[in-house]
Tab-separated table of C-alpha atoms and ligand atoms in Angstrom:
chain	number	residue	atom	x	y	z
A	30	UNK	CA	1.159	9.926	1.962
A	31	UNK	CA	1.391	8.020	5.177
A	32	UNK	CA	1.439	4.350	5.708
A	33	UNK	CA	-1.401	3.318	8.397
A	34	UNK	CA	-1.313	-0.149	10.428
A	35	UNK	CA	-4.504	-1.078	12.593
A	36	UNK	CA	-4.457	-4.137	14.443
A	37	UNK	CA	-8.103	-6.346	13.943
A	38	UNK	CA	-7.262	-9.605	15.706
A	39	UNK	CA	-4.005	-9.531	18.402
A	40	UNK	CA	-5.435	-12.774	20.079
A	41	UNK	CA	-3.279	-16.078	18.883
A	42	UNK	CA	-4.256	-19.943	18.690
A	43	UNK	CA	-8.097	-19.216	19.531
A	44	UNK	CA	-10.662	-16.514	20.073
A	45	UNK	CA	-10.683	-15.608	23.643
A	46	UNK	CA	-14.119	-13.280	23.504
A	47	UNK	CA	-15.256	-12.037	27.323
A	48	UNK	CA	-15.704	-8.819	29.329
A	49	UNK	CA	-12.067	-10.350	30.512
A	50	UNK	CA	-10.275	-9.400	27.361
A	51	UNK	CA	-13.080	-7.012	25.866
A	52	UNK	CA	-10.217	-3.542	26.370
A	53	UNK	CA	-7.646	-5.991	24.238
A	54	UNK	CA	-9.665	-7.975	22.218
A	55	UNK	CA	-10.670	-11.634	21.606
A	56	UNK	CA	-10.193	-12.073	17.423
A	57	UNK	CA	-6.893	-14.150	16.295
A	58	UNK	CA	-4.341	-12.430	14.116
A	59	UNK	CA	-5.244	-9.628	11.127
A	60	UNK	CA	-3.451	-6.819	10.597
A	61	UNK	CA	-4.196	-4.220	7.677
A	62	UNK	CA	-2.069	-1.551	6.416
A	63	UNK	CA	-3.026	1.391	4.509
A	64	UNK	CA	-0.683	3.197	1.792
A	65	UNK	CA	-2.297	5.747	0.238
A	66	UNK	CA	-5.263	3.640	-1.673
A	67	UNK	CA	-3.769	0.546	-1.452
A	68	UNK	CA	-4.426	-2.175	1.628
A	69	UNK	CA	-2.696	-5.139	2.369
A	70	UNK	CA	-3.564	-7.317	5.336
A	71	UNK	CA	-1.605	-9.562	7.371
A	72	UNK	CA	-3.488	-12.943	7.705
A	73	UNK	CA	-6.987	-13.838	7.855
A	74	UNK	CA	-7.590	-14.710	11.418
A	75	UNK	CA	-11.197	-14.009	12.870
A	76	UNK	CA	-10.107	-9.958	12.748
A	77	UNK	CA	-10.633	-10.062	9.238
A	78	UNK	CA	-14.470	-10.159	9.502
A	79	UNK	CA	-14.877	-6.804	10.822
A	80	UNK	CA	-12.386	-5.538	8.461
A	81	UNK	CA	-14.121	-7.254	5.717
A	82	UNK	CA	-17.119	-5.200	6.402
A	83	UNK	CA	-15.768	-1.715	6.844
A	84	UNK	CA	-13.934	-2.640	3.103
A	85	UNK	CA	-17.165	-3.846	1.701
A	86	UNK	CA	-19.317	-0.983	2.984
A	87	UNK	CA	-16.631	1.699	1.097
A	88	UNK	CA	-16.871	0.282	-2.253
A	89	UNK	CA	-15.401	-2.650	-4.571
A	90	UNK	CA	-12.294	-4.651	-2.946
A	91	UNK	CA	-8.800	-5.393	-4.049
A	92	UNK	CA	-6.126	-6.105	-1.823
A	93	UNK	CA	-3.445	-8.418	-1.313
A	94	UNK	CA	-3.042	-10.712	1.563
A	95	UNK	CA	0.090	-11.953	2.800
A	96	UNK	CA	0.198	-15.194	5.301
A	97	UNK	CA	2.260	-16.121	7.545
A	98	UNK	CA	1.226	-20.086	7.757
A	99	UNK	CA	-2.215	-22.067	7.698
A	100	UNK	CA	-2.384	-22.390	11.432
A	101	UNK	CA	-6.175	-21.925	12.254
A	102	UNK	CA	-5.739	-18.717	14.049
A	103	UNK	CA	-4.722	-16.897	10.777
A	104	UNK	CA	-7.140	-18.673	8.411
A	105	UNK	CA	-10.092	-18.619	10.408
A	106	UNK	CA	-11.413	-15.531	9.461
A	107	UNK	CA	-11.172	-15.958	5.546
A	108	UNK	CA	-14.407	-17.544	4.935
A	109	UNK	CA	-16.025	-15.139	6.726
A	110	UNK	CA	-14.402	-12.611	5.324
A	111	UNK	CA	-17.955	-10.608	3.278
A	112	UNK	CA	-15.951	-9.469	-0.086
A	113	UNK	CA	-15.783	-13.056	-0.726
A	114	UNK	CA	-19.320	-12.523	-1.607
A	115	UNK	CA	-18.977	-10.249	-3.917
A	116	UNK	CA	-18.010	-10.850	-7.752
A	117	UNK	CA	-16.340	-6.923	-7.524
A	118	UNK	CA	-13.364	-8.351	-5.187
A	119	UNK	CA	-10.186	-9.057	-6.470
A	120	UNK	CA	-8.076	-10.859	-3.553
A	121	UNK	CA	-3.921	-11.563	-4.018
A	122	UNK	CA	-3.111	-14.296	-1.604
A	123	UNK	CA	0.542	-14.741	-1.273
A	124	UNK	CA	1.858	-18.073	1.173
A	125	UNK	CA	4.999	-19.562	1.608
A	126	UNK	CA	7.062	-20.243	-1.698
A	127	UNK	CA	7.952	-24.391	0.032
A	128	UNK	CA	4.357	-25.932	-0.497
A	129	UNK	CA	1.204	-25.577	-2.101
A	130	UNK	CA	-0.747	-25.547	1.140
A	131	UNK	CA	-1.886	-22.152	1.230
A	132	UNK	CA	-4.635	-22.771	-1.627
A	133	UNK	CA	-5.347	-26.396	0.228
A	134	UNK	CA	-5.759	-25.250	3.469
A	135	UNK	CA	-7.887	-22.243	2.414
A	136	UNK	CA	-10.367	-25.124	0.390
A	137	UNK	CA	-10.548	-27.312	2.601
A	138	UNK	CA	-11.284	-25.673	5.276
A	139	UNK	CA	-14.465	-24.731	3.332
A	140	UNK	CA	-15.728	-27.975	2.375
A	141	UNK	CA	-18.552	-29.660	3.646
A	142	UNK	CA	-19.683	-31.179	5.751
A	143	UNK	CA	-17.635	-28.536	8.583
A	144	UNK	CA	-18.714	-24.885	6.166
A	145	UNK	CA	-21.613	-25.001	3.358
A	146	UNK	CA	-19.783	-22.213	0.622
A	147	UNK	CA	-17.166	-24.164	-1.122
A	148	UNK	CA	-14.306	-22.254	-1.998
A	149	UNK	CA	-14.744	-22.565	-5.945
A	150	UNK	CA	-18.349	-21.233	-5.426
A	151	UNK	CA	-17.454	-17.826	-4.076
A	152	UNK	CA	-17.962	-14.794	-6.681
A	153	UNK	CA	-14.646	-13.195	-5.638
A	154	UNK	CA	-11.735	-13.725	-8.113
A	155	UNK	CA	-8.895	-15.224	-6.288
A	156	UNK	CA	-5.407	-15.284	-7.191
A	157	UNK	CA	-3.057	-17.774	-5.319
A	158	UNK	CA	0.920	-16.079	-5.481
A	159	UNK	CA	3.754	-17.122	-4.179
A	160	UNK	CA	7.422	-15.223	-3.889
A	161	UNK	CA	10.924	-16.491	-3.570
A	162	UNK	CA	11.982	-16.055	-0.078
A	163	UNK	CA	14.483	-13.493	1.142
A	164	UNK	CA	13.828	-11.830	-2.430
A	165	UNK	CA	11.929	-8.945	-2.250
A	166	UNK	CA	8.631	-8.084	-4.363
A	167	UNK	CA	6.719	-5.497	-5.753
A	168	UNK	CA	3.404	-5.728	-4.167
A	169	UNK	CA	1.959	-2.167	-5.481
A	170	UNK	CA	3.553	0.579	-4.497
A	171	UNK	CA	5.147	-1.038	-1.582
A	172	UNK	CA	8.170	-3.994	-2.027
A	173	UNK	CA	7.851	-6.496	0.441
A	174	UNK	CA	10.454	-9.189	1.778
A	175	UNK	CA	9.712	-12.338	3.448
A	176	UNK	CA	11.609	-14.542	5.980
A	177	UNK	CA	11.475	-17.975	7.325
A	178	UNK	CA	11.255	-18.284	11.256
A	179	UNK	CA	10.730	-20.986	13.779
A	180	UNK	CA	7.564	-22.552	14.562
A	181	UNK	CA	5.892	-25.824	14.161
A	182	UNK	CA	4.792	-26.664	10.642
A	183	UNK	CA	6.841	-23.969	9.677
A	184	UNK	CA	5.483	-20.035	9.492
A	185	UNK	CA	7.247	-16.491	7.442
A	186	UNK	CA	7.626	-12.961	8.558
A	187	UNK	CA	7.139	-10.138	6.389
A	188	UNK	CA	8.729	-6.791	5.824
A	189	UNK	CA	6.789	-4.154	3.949
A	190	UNK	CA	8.638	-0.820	2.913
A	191	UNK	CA	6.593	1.987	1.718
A	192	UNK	CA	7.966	5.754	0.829
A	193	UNK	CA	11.041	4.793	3.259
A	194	UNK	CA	8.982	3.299	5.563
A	195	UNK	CA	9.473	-0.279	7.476
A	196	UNK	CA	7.110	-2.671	9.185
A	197	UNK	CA	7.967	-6.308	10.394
A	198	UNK	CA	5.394	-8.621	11.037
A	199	UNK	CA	6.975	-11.709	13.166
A	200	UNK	CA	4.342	-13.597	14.284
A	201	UNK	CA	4.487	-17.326	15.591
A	202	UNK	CA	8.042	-17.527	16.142
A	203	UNK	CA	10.222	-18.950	18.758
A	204	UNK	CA	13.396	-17.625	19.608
A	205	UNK	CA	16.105	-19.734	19.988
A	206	UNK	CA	17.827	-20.683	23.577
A	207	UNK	CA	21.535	-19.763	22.532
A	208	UNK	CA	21.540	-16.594	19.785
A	209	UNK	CA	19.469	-14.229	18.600
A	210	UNK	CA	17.322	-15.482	15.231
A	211	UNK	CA	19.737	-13.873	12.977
A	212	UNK	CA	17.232	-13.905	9.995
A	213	UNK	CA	14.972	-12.152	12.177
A	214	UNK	CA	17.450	-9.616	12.619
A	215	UNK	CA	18.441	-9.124	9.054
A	216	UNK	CA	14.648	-9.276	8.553
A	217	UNK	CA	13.636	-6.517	11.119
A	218	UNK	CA	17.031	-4.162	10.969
A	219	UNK	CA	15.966	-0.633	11.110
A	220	UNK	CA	12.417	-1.331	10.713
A	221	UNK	CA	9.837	1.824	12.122
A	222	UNK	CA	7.560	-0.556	13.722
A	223	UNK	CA	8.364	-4.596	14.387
A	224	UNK	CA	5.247	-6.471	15.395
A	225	UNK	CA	6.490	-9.882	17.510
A	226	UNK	CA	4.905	-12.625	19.107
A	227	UNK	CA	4.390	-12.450	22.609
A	228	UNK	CA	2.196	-14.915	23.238
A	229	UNK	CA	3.802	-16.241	27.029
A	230	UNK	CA	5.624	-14.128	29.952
A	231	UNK	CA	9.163	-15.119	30.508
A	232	UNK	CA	7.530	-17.391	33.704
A	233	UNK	CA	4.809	-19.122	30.846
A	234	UNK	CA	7.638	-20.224	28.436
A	235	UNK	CA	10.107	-21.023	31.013
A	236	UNK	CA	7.583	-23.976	32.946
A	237	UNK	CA	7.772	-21.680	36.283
A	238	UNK	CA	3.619	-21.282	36.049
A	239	UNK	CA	2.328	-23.988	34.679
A	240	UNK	CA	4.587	-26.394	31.901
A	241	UNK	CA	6.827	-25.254	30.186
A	242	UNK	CA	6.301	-24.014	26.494
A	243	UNK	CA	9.752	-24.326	25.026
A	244	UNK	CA	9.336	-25.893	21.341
A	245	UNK	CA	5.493	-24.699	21.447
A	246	UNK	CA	6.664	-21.641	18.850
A	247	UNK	CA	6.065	-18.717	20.415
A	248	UNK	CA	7.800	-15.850	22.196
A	249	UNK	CA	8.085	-13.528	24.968
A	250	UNK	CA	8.144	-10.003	25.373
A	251	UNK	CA	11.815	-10.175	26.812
A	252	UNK	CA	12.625	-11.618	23.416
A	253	UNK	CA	10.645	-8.998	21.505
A	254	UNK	CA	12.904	-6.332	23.367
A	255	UNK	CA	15.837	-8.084	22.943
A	256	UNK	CA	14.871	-8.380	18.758
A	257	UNK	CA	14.205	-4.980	18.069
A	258	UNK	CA	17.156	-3.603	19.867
A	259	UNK	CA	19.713	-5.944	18.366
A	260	UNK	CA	17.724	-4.647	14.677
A	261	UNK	CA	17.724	-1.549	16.071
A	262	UNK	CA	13.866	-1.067	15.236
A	263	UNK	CA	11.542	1.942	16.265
A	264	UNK	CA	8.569	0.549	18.086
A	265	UNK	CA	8.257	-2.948	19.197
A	266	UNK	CA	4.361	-4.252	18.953
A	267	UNK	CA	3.421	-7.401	21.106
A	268	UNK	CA	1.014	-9.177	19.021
A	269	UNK	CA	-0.169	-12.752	19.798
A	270	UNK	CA	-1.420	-12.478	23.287
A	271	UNK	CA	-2.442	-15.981	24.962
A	272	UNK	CA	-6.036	-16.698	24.789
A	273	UNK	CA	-5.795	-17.071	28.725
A	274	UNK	CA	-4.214	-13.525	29.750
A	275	UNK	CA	-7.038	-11.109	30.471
A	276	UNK	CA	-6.847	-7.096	29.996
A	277	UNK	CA	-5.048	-6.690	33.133
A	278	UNK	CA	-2.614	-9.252	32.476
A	279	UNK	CA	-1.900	-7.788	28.764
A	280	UNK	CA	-1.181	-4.519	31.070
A	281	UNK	CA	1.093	-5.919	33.287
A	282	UNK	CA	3.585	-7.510	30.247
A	283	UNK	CA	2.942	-3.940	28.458
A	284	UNK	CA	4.028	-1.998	31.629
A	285	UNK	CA	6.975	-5.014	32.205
A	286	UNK	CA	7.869	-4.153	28.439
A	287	UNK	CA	8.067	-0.303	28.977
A	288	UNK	CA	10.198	-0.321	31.241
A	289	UNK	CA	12.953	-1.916	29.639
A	290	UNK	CA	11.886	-0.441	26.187
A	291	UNK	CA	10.062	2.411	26.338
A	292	UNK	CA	7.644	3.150	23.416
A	293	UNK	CA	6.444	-0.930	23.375
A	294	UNK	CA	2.724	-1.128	22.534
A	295	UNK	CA	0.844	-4.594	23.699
A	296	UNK	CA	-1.268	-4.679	19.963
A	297	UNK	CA	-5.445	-4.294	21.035
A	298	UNK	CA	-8.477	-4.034	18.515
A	299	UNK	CA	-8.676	-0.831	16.575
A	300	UNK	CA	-5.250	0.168	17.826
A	301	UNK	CA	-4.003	2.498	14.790
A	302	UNK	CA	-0.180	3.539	14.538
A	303	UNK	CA	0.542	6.066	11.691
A	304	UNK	CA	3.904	6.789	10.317
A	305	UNK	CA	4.371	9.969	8.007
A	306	UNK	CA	5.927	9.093	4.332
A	307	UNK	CA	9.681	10.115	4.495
A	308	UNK	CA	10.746	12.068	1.440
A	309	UNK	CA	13.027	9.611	-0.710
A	310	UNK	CA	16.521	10.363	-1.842
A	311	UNK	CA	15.739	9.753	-5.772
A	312	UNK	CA	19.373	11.650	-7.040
A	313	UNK	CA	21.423	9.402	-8.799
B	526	ZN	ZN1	-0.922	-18.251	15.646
B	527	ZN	ZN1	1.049	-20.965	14.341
């Protein structure tokens, strides 16, 4: 048994489609992993369409999806998403345990007159959950822990653990000027792979090219590094890219990235990282 992760929208805020970002990718944030039969996916940003249809073409669908907030860029995708069509699918949508705005923001944004399906009219059986957060949950075979970080409106990372396995997804989240997000850090410590938002260079966030994006939300690669070394993670995954950085600029922050950490991965469409199942100590 292995647990898969394939990256199906890397872009954040908007869709940035093009023969400028065509190597990288233009669709906003979705992320599934595989374990074994199961799938859970990592918000519904445009990605999730082309997901959607590789799941629909292999058979009946149920999977869970975990979100990280309601911004646009990781809803986008849901009613577009084709199992909603289908009366087979079975969909677990877990949001933040503060608010019921995951079920709101999922209707409304599926009301006429701006999309014609309402929500309550799609055959797919939808269940809205929620979690307690820093308590972690079963969600099949894998148990799953979620963490509140910094950005506008408010947004949660997640860390799934399968057969002694660890992945972090940390999107939309702003480090802070003075210390390291220590929630973060309990969040991502150890973790095989930590996926981090990206989104500006060091220049970007700082106001040196064009204003600066301090209290915008988002991250920088030099932040990423300096995460998953203090958490001592495995592979560090910048996720998030700015609509306006073309392939070759997604290069550059890569190669900046790997030099300081080597084994950093800017996140592109159909990128697929595998990590082998570790054998679990189960002696008492
Ligand atoms: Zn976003
Ligand atoms: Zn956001």
């Amino acid at each position: 048994m292995s647990l898969t992760v394939r990256f199906w929208g890397v872009r954040g805020s908007v869709p940035s489609p093009g023969p400028q970002t065509a190597a990288v990718g233009g669709n906003t944030s979705c992320v599934e992993l595989r374990l074994g039969d199961e799938t859970i996916v990592l918000d519904a940003g445009t990605g999730l369409r082309g997901l959607g249809e590789r799941l629909v073409a292999a058979g009946p669908v149920a999977l869970s999806v975990l979100f990280s907030h309601v911004h646009w860029d990781h809803i986008q995708g849901f009613p577009f998403f084709p199992a909603l069509f289908k009366s087979t699918t079975e969909l677990s949508l877990y949001g933040r345990p503060d608010e019921g705005s995951l079920e709101s923001a999922l209707r409304q944004q599926m009301t006429w007159p701006n999309f014609p399906v309402q929500l309550d009219a799609v055959p797919a059986r939808l269940r809205y959950r929620s979690f307690e957060e820093g308590r972690p949950f079963a969600l099949g075979s894998a148990m799953v822990r979620a963490a509140r970080l910094n950005h506008p409106n408010g947004v949660v990372a997640y860390r799934i653990e399968h057969e002694g396995r660890a992945v972090v997804y940390a999107t939309d989240t702003e480090h802070y000027a003075d210390e390291v997000d220590r929630s973060l850090i309990s969040l991502a410590e150890g973790a095989d792979l930590l996926i981090y938002d990206a989104q500006y260079t060091p220049e970007e966030y700082a106001g040196v090219i064009g204003g600066s994006r301090v209290g915008w939300g988002h991250s920088t690669w030099v932040e990423g590094v300096r995460i998953a070394r203090a958490a001592g993670v495995g592979s560090l995954v910048l996720f998030h890219h700015d609509p306006s950085h073309d392939d070759a600029a997604i290069g550059a922050i890569e190669r900046a990235a790997q030099t300081v950490l080597p084994g950093t991965v800017a996140a592109r469409e159909g990128l697929e990282i595998h990590l082998a199942g570790r054998a679990q100590n189960k002696a008492a």
